[in-house]
Short mmCIF file of C-alpha atoms in Angstrom, two decimals:
data_model
loop_
_atom_site.label_atom_id
_atom_site.label_comp_id
_atom_site.label_asym_id
_atom_site.label_seq_id
_atom_site.Cartn_x
_atom_site.Cartn_y
_atom_site.Cartn_z
CA ASN A 26 -35.64 -6.24 14.38
CA PRO A 27 -39.09 -7.52 15.55
CA VAL A 28 -37.57 -10.23 17.73
CA SER A 29 -35.91 -7.49 19.91
CA SER A 30 -39.11 -5.43 20.34
CA GLU A 31 -41.00 -8.52 21.26
CA ALA A 32 -38.29 -9.43 23.78
CA MET A 33 -38.43 -5.99 25.17
CA LEU A 34 -42.19 -6.27 25.60
CA ILE A 35 -41.76 -9.62 27.28
CA TYR A 36 -39.02 -8.30 29.75
CA THR A 37 -41.25 -5.26 30.46
CA ALA A 38 -44.19 -7.36 31.26
CA ILE A 39 -42.15 -9.79 33.52
CA GLY A 40 -40.83 -6.66 35.32
CA LEU A 41 -44.35 -5.64 36.10
CA ALA A 42 -45.64 -9.20 36.99
CA ASN A 43 -42.80 -9.80 39.47
CA TYR A 44 -43.39 -6.32 41.01
CA ILE A 45 -47.06 -7.24 41.56
CA LYS A 46 -46.11 -10.65 43.02
CA GLY A 47 -43.42 -9.14 45.30
CA ASP A 48 -40.48 -10.76 43.68
CA PHE A 49 -38.59 -7.37 43.33
CA LYS A 50 -35.20 -8.80 42.44
CA ALA A 51 -36.57 -10.63 39.41
CA GLY A 52 -38.73 -7.70 38.54
CA TYR A 53 -35.74 -5.35 38.69
CA GLU A 54 -33.49 -7.55 36.66
CA ALA A 55 -36.19 -8.07 33.91
CA SER A 56 -36.90 -4.20 33.77
CA CYS A 57 -33.20 -3.42 33.37
CA LYS A 58 -32.85 -5.91 30.42
CA ALA A 59 -35.74 -4.14 28.91
CA ILE A 60 -34.05 -0.85 29.50
CA GLU A 61 -30.90 -2.00 27.71
CA LEU A 62 -33.01 -3.36 24.70
CA GLY A 63 -34.87 -0.04 24.66
CA LYS A 64 -31.65 1.89 24.22
CA LYS A 65 -30.78 -0.14 21.20
CA LEU A 66 -34.29 0.19 19.63
CA GLU A 67 -35.22 3.70 20.53
CA TYR A 68 -38.69 2.49 21.55
CA GLN A 69 -39.69 5.33 23.58
CA ARG A 70 -43.02 4.38 25.14
CA MET A 71 -41.87 0.82 26.09
CA SER A 72 -38.66 2.37 27.46
CA GLY A 73 -40.78 4.63 29.70
CA TYR A 74 -42.58 1.53 31.22
CA ALA A 75 -39.20 -0.29 31.63
CA TYR A 76 -37.82 2.66 33.44
CA ALA A 77 -41.01 3.12 35.59
CA TYR A 78 -41.06 -0.66 36.54
CA SER A 79 -37.43 -0.71 37.29
CA ALA A 80 -37.89 2.21 39.71
CA LEU A 81 -40.73 0.54 41.44
CA ASN A 82 -38.84 -2.77 41.82
CA GLY A 83 -35.63 -0.95 42.74
CA HIS A 84 -37.19 1.22 45.36
CA ASN A 85 -38.53 -1.86 47.11
CA LEU A 86 -35.07 -3.31 47.22
CA GLY A 87 -33.60 -0.18 48.79
CA LEU A 88 -31.93 0.99 45.57
CA LEU A 89 -33.19 4.40 46.40
CA ASP A 90 -30.81 6.47 44.06
CA GLU A 91 -31.15 4.20 41.10
CA ALA A 92 -34.89 4.06 41.59
CA TRP A 93 -35.07 7.81 41.68
CA GLU A 94 -32.95 8.11 38.54
CA HIS A 95 -34.97 5.65 36.69
CA ALA A 96 -38.14 7.39 37.72
CA ASN A 97 -36.66 10.64 36.46
CA GLN A 98 -36.10 8.97 32.97
CA ALA A 99 -39.64 7.63 33.01
CA LEU A 100 -40.98 11.12 33.89
CA ASN A 101 -39.02 12.70 31.00
CA ILE A 102 -40.31 10.19 28.51
CA GLY A 103 -43.95 10.38 29.82
CA GLN A 104 -43.92 14.18 29.66
CA THR A 105 -42.15 14.36 26.26
CA TYR A 106 -44.45 11.91 24.50
CA GLY A 107 -47.72 12.47 26.38
CA HIS A 108 -47.84 9.10 28.09
CA TYR A 109 -49.30 10.32 31.33
CA GLU A 110 -49.71 6.98 32.96
CA ILE A 111 -45.80 6.64 32.78
CA SER A 112 -45.41 10.02 34.45
CA ALA A 113 -47.86 8.96 37.10
CA LEU A 114 -45.70 5.83 37.77
CA ALA A 115 -42.69 8.02 38.21
CA TYR A 116 -44.34 10.34 40.66
CA ARG A 117 -45.27 7.25 42.62
CA THR A 118 -41.69 6.36 43.12
CA PHE A 119 -40.78 9.98 44.07
CA GLY A 120 -43.67 10.09 46.58
CA ASN A 121 -42.83 6.60 47.91
CA THR A 122 -39.30 7.58 48.67
CA TYR A 123 -40.47 10.51 50.83
CA MET A 124 -43.38 8.39 52.42
CA GLN A 125 -40.95 5.69 53.40
CA LEU A 126 -38.55 8.25 55.01
CA GLY A 127 -41.48 9.77 57.03
CA ASP A 128 -41.62 13.12 55.05
CA TYR A 129 -45.31 12.68 54.41
CA GLN A 130 -45.89 16.32 53.29
CA SER A 131 -43.54 15.82 50.32
CA ALA A 132 -45.00 12.42 49.63
CA VAL A 133 -48.62 14.00 49.47
CA GLU A 134 -47.49 16.53 46.91
CA TYR A 135 -45.97 13.89 44.60
CA PHE A 136 -48.94 11.46 45.01
CA GLN A 137 -51.35 14.35 44.34
CA LYS A 138 -49.49 15.09 41.12
CA GLY A 139 -49.53 11.39 40.08
CA VAL A 140 -53.31 11.05 40.75
CA GLN A 141 -53.97 14.10 38.66
CA VAL A 142 -51.89 12.88 35.61
CA ALA A 143 -53.06 9.32 35.81
CA GLY A 144 -56.72 10.30 35.21
CA GLU A 145 -58.73 7.13 34.62
CA HIS A 146 -55.74 4.80 34.36
CA PHE A 147 -55.62 2.06 37.00
CA VAL A 148 -52.29 3.38 38.16
CA ALA A 149 -54.34 6.10 39.89
CA LEU A 150 -55.65 3.61 42.42
CA GLU A 151 -52.25 2.59 43.74
CA LEU A 152 -51.48 6.37 44.02
CA MET A 153 -54.64 7.04 45.87
CA THR A 154 -53.86 4.29 48.31
CA LEU A 155 -50.41 5.86 49.12
CA LEU A 156 -51.94 9.38 49.11
CA GLY A 157 -54.55 8.25 51.55
CA TYR A 158 -51.91 6.72 53.82
CA SER A 159 -49.76 9.87 53.68
CA LEU A 160 -52.72 12.24 54.29
CA ALA A 161 -53.68 10.24 57.42
CA SER A 162 -50.07 10.46 58.52
CA ILE A 163 -50.09 14.20 58.54
CA GLY A 164 -53.42 14.31 60.50
CA GLN A 165 -55.84 14.58 57.56
CA VAL A 166 -57.40 11.22 58.70
CA LYS A 167 -60.95 11.66 57.31
CA GLU A 168 -59.65 12.58 53.83
CA GLY A 169 -56.97 9.94 53.91
CA LEU A 170 -59.51 7.14 54.80
CA GLU A 171 -61.82 8.40 51.99
CA TYR A 172 -59.01 7.94 49.37
CA LEU A 173 -58.15 4.48 50.76
CA THR A 174 -61.74 3.40 50.71
CA ARG A 175 -62.22 4.61 47.20
CA ALA A 176 -59.08 2.90 45.97
CA TYR A 177 -60.06 -0.29 47.67
CA GLU A 178 -63.69 -0.32 46.48
CA THR A 179 -62.86 0.69 42.82
CA ALA A 180 -60.05 -1.84 42.59
CA SER A 181 -62.36 -4.54 43.90
CA GLN A 182 -65.10 -3.62 41.37
CA LEU A 183 -62.69 -3.70 38.47
CA HIS A 184 -61.24 -7.04 39.78
CA LEU A 185 -57.75 -5.58 40.13
CA GLY A 186 -56.85 -8.15 42.77
CA SER A 187 -53.22 -7.07 43.64
CA ILE A 188 -54.30 -3.35 43.98
CA SER A 189 -57.46 -4.08 45.90
CA VAL A 190 -55.54 -6.48 48.35
CA TYR A 191 -52.85 -3.91 48.98
CA ALA A 192 -55.31 -1.07 49.31
CA HIS A 193 -57.31 -3.13 51.79
CA SER A 194 -54.23 -3.88 53.94
CA VAL A 195 -53.35 -0.23 54.10
CA LEU A 196 -56.99 0.82 54.89
CA LEU A 197 -57.17 -1.69 57.78
CA PHE A 198 -53.75 -0.45 59.02
CA ASN A 199 -55.00 3.17 59.14
CA ARG A 200 -58.32 2.18 60.69
CA SER A 201 -56.42 0.45 63.42
CA VAL A 202 -53.81 3.31 64.05
CA HIS A 203 -56.50 6.05 64.01
CA ASN A 204 -59.08 4.03 65.79
CA VAL A 205 -61.84 4.46 63.22
CA ASP A 206 -64.77 1.88 62.81
CA ASN A 207 -62.77 -0.87 64.52
CA SER A 208 -65.61 -3.15 65.99
CA ASN A 209 -64.92 -6.11 63.64
CA LEU A 210 -61.27 -5.21 62.80
CA LEU A 211 -59.57 -8.40 63.94
CA GLU A 212 -62.03 -10.60 61.95
CA GLU A 213 -61.50 -8.31 58.84
CA ILE A 214 -57.77 -8.47 59.16
CA GLU A 215 -57.87 -12.31 59.34
CA HIS A 216 -60.21 -12.42 56.17
CA ALA A 217 -57.87 -9.88 54.31
CA LEU A 218 -54.80 -11.98 55.40
CA ALA A 219 -56.28 -15.24 54.06
CA ASP A 220 -57.12 -13.38 50.70
CA ALA A 221 -53.69 -11.78 50.45
CA LYS A 222 -52.03 -15.23 51.06
CA SER A 223 -54.30 -16.99 48.40
CA ARG A 224 -53.43 -14.67 45.66
CA PRO A 225 -50.38 -14.23 46.70
CA VAL A 226 -49.69 -10.48 47.34
CA ASN A 227 -46.66 -10.85 49.46
CA LYS A 228 -46.17 -7.30 50.51
CA ALA A 229 -49.80 -7.07 51.77
CA VAL A 230 -49.26 -10.36 53.64
CA VAL A 231 -46.40 -8.87 55.56
CA ILE A 232 -48.31 -5.76 56.42
CA LEU A 233 -51.39 -7.65 57.60
CA GLN A 234 -49.33 -10.22 59.68
CA ALA A 235 -47.80 -7.29 61.61
CA LEU A 236 -51.19 -5.65 61.95
CA PHE A 237 -52.80 -8.76 63.25
CA GLY A 238 -50.17 -8.94 66.00
CA ARG A 239 -50.65 -5.38 66.84
CA VAL A 240 -54.48 -5.52 67.15
CA SER A 241 -54.78 -8.89 68.81
CA LYS A 242 -53.23 -7.28 72.01
CA ARG A 243 -51.58 -10.47 73.18
CA PRO A 244 -47.77 -9.67 73.61
CA GLU A 245 -46.74 -13.28 72.53
CA ASP A 246 -48.95 -12.88 69.33
CA PHE A 247 -47.27 -9.66 68.56
CA ILE A 248 -43.67 -10.94 68.70
CA LYS A 249 -44.64 -14.12 66.80
CA GLN A 250 -46.41 -12.15 64.10
CA MET A 251 -43.69 -9.49 63.91
CA ASN A 252 -41.04 -12.22 63.51
CA GLU A 253 -43.13 -13.74 60.69
CA SER A 254 -43.52 -10.40 59.08
CA LEU A 255 -39.81 -9.78 59.31
CA GLN A 256 -39.02 -13.07 57.63
CA GLY A 257 -41.44 -12.05 54.93
CA ALA A 258 -39.87 -8.62 54.44
CA SER A 259 -36.45 -10.33 54.25
CA ARG A 260 -37.53 -12.69 51.61
CA LEU A 261 -38.81 -9.64 49.64
CA SER A 262 -35.48 -8.02 50.13
CA ASP A 263 -37.58 -4.92 51.03
CA LEU A 264 -35.21 -3.14 53.31
CA LEU A 265 -37.31 -0.09 54.22
CA LEU A 266 -40.20 -2.35 55.17
CA GLU A 267 -37.94 -4.48 57.24
CA ALA A 268 -36.57 -1.35 58.99
CA ARG A 269 -40.06 -0.23 59.81
CA LEU A 270 -41.03 -3.57 61.28
CA LEU A 271 -37.68 -3.69 63.26
CA GLN A 272 -38.44 -0.31 64.63
CA ASP A 273 -41.87 -1.53 66.05
CA LEU A 274 -40.46 -4.70 67.45
CA ILE A 275 -37.52 -2.94 69.09
CA VAL A 276 -39.84 -0.45 70.75
CA HIS A 277 -42.21 -3.27 71.91
CA LYS A 278 -39.34 -5.23 73.36
CA LYS A 279 -37.70 -2.22 75.04
CA ASN A 280 -40.92 -1.37 76.77
CA ARG A 281 -41.04 -4.80 78.24
CA ASP A 282 -37.33 -4.93 79.10
CA LEU A 283 -36.86 -7.80 76.55
CA PRO A 284 -33.55 -8.29 74.90
CA CYS A 285 -33.42 -6.87 71.34
CA LYS A 286 -29.72 -6.69 70.37
CA THR A 287 -30.22 -8.97 67.28
CA GLU A 288 -32.95 -6.54 65.91
CA MET A 289 -30.90 -3.39 66.73
CA ASP A 290 -27.85 -4.89 64.92
CA ARG A 291 -29.96 -5.75 61.91
CA LEU A 292 -31.57 -2.16 61.86
CA ASP A 293 -28.08 -0.78 61.99
CA ALA A 294 -26.94 -2.89 59.13
CA ILE A 295 -29.80 -1.71 56.98
CA LEU A 296 -29.23 1.89 57.78
CA GLU A 297 -25.65 1.62 56.80
CA GLU A 298 -26.38 -0.24 53.55
CA LEU A 299 -28.97 2.52 52.55
CA ALA A 300 -27.04 5.61 53.67
CA PRO A 301 -24.67 5.96 50.62
CA ARG A 302 -27.79 5.96 48.35
CA ALA A 303 -28.97 9.36 49.84
CA VAL A 304 -25.76 11.32 49.28
CA GLY A 305 -26.42 14.31 46.96
CA MET A 306 -29.98 13.09 46.19
CA PRO A 307 -33.06 15.37 46.32
CA TYR A 308 -34.32 13.27 49.43
CA GLU A 309 -31.02 13.72 51.32
CA ASN A 310 -32.54 15.92 54.06
CA ALA A 311 -35.42 13.60 54.53
CA TRP A 312 -33.07 10.67 54.73
CA ASN A 313 -30.91 12.38 57.36
CA LYS A 314 -33.93 13.02 59.63
CA TYR A 315 -35.09 9.42 59.19
CA TYR A 316 -31.55 7.96 59.86
CA ASN A 317 -31.26 10.06 63.04
CA SER A 318 -34.73 9.07 64.36
CA MET A 319 -34.04 5.43 63.58
CA LYS A 320 -30.64 5.58 65.28
CA THR A 321 -32.28 7.04 68.53
CA ILE A 322 -34.63 4.06 68.87
CA GLY A 323 -31.74 2.15 70.19
CA ASN A 324 -31.23 4.60 72.94
CA LEU A 325 -34.85 4.69 74.19
#
C-alpha cells in the first residue's frame, strides 16, 4: 500500500525534524508510529531509521532502556543490509548513554566505531562532536578539541546549522573547562547563544546559557543562567541534562551556604525515575556509579 510507505516516510522525517529542534516527545511519538508502520510493511531501511530516531529522541527523554533496545534494532538492520549510517546512529545512542553516565572510556569506544562506519555521511559530524567531548573528559584534551573543531568547521562549511550550532556549544564548553584559547570566550559564547536561539537549536541554548553563567564569574549571573537553563532542560524533558545542571547548581550553592533543598529534591526525583531503566541493562554498572556519585552531592 503506497499510502502506508509514504506515511512511514513522513513520520520518520517528523521524528528527525523534532529531534533536531529539541522537541523530543513529539520526535519519539512520530518515530514510534513509523516503527509500527514498518512492522506491517517490512520496509527494512526505513525501519532502521525509525528505530534510530526513536532511540535518539527516547534517550533524551530519559527512556534509557527503550532507547538502547531501539538502537540495537537499528544496529541489526544497519549491519544486515549494509546501511552503515543507520549503524552509526545506533552507536551514537550507545555512546551517548555511557557519556551521560560519566563512563567516558566506554563512550569513546562506541563513538569511534560510529565515526568509522559513518564514513562521509553527515552523521559522522555529530559523532565527532561527542567523541571530542568524551576524549577531553578522559584527559586527551588536545585530540578532543581537534575533533570538536573539525566537526564544527565542517558542519559550518556544509551549512548543517543544527549540527554546527551544537558542535560549537560543546567546543566552547570544552575550551572553558580546559582553559584553552579563552581570551574572547565570553563574547564568543554570547554570539553562539544568539545564533542558537535564532535557529532555534534548543539543547545548544541550554548548554550555552549555563556556560555563560559559569564563565561570566558573577555569582548572581551564574544562578540566574542556571535557572534559565534548568527551565529549558525541563521544557525539553531532558532528564539527564537537567540532572547535570542541578548537580552544578547544588555544588555552587553549597559552596556559598545557600539553600538548595528544592534542587536536591528534584535531583532525587530524577534519579528515582531513571533507576528502573538500568536494571539488567549493559550500562547497569555505569548507572550504579553515576547514581552513587549523584547521591553524594547532597552530602557535600
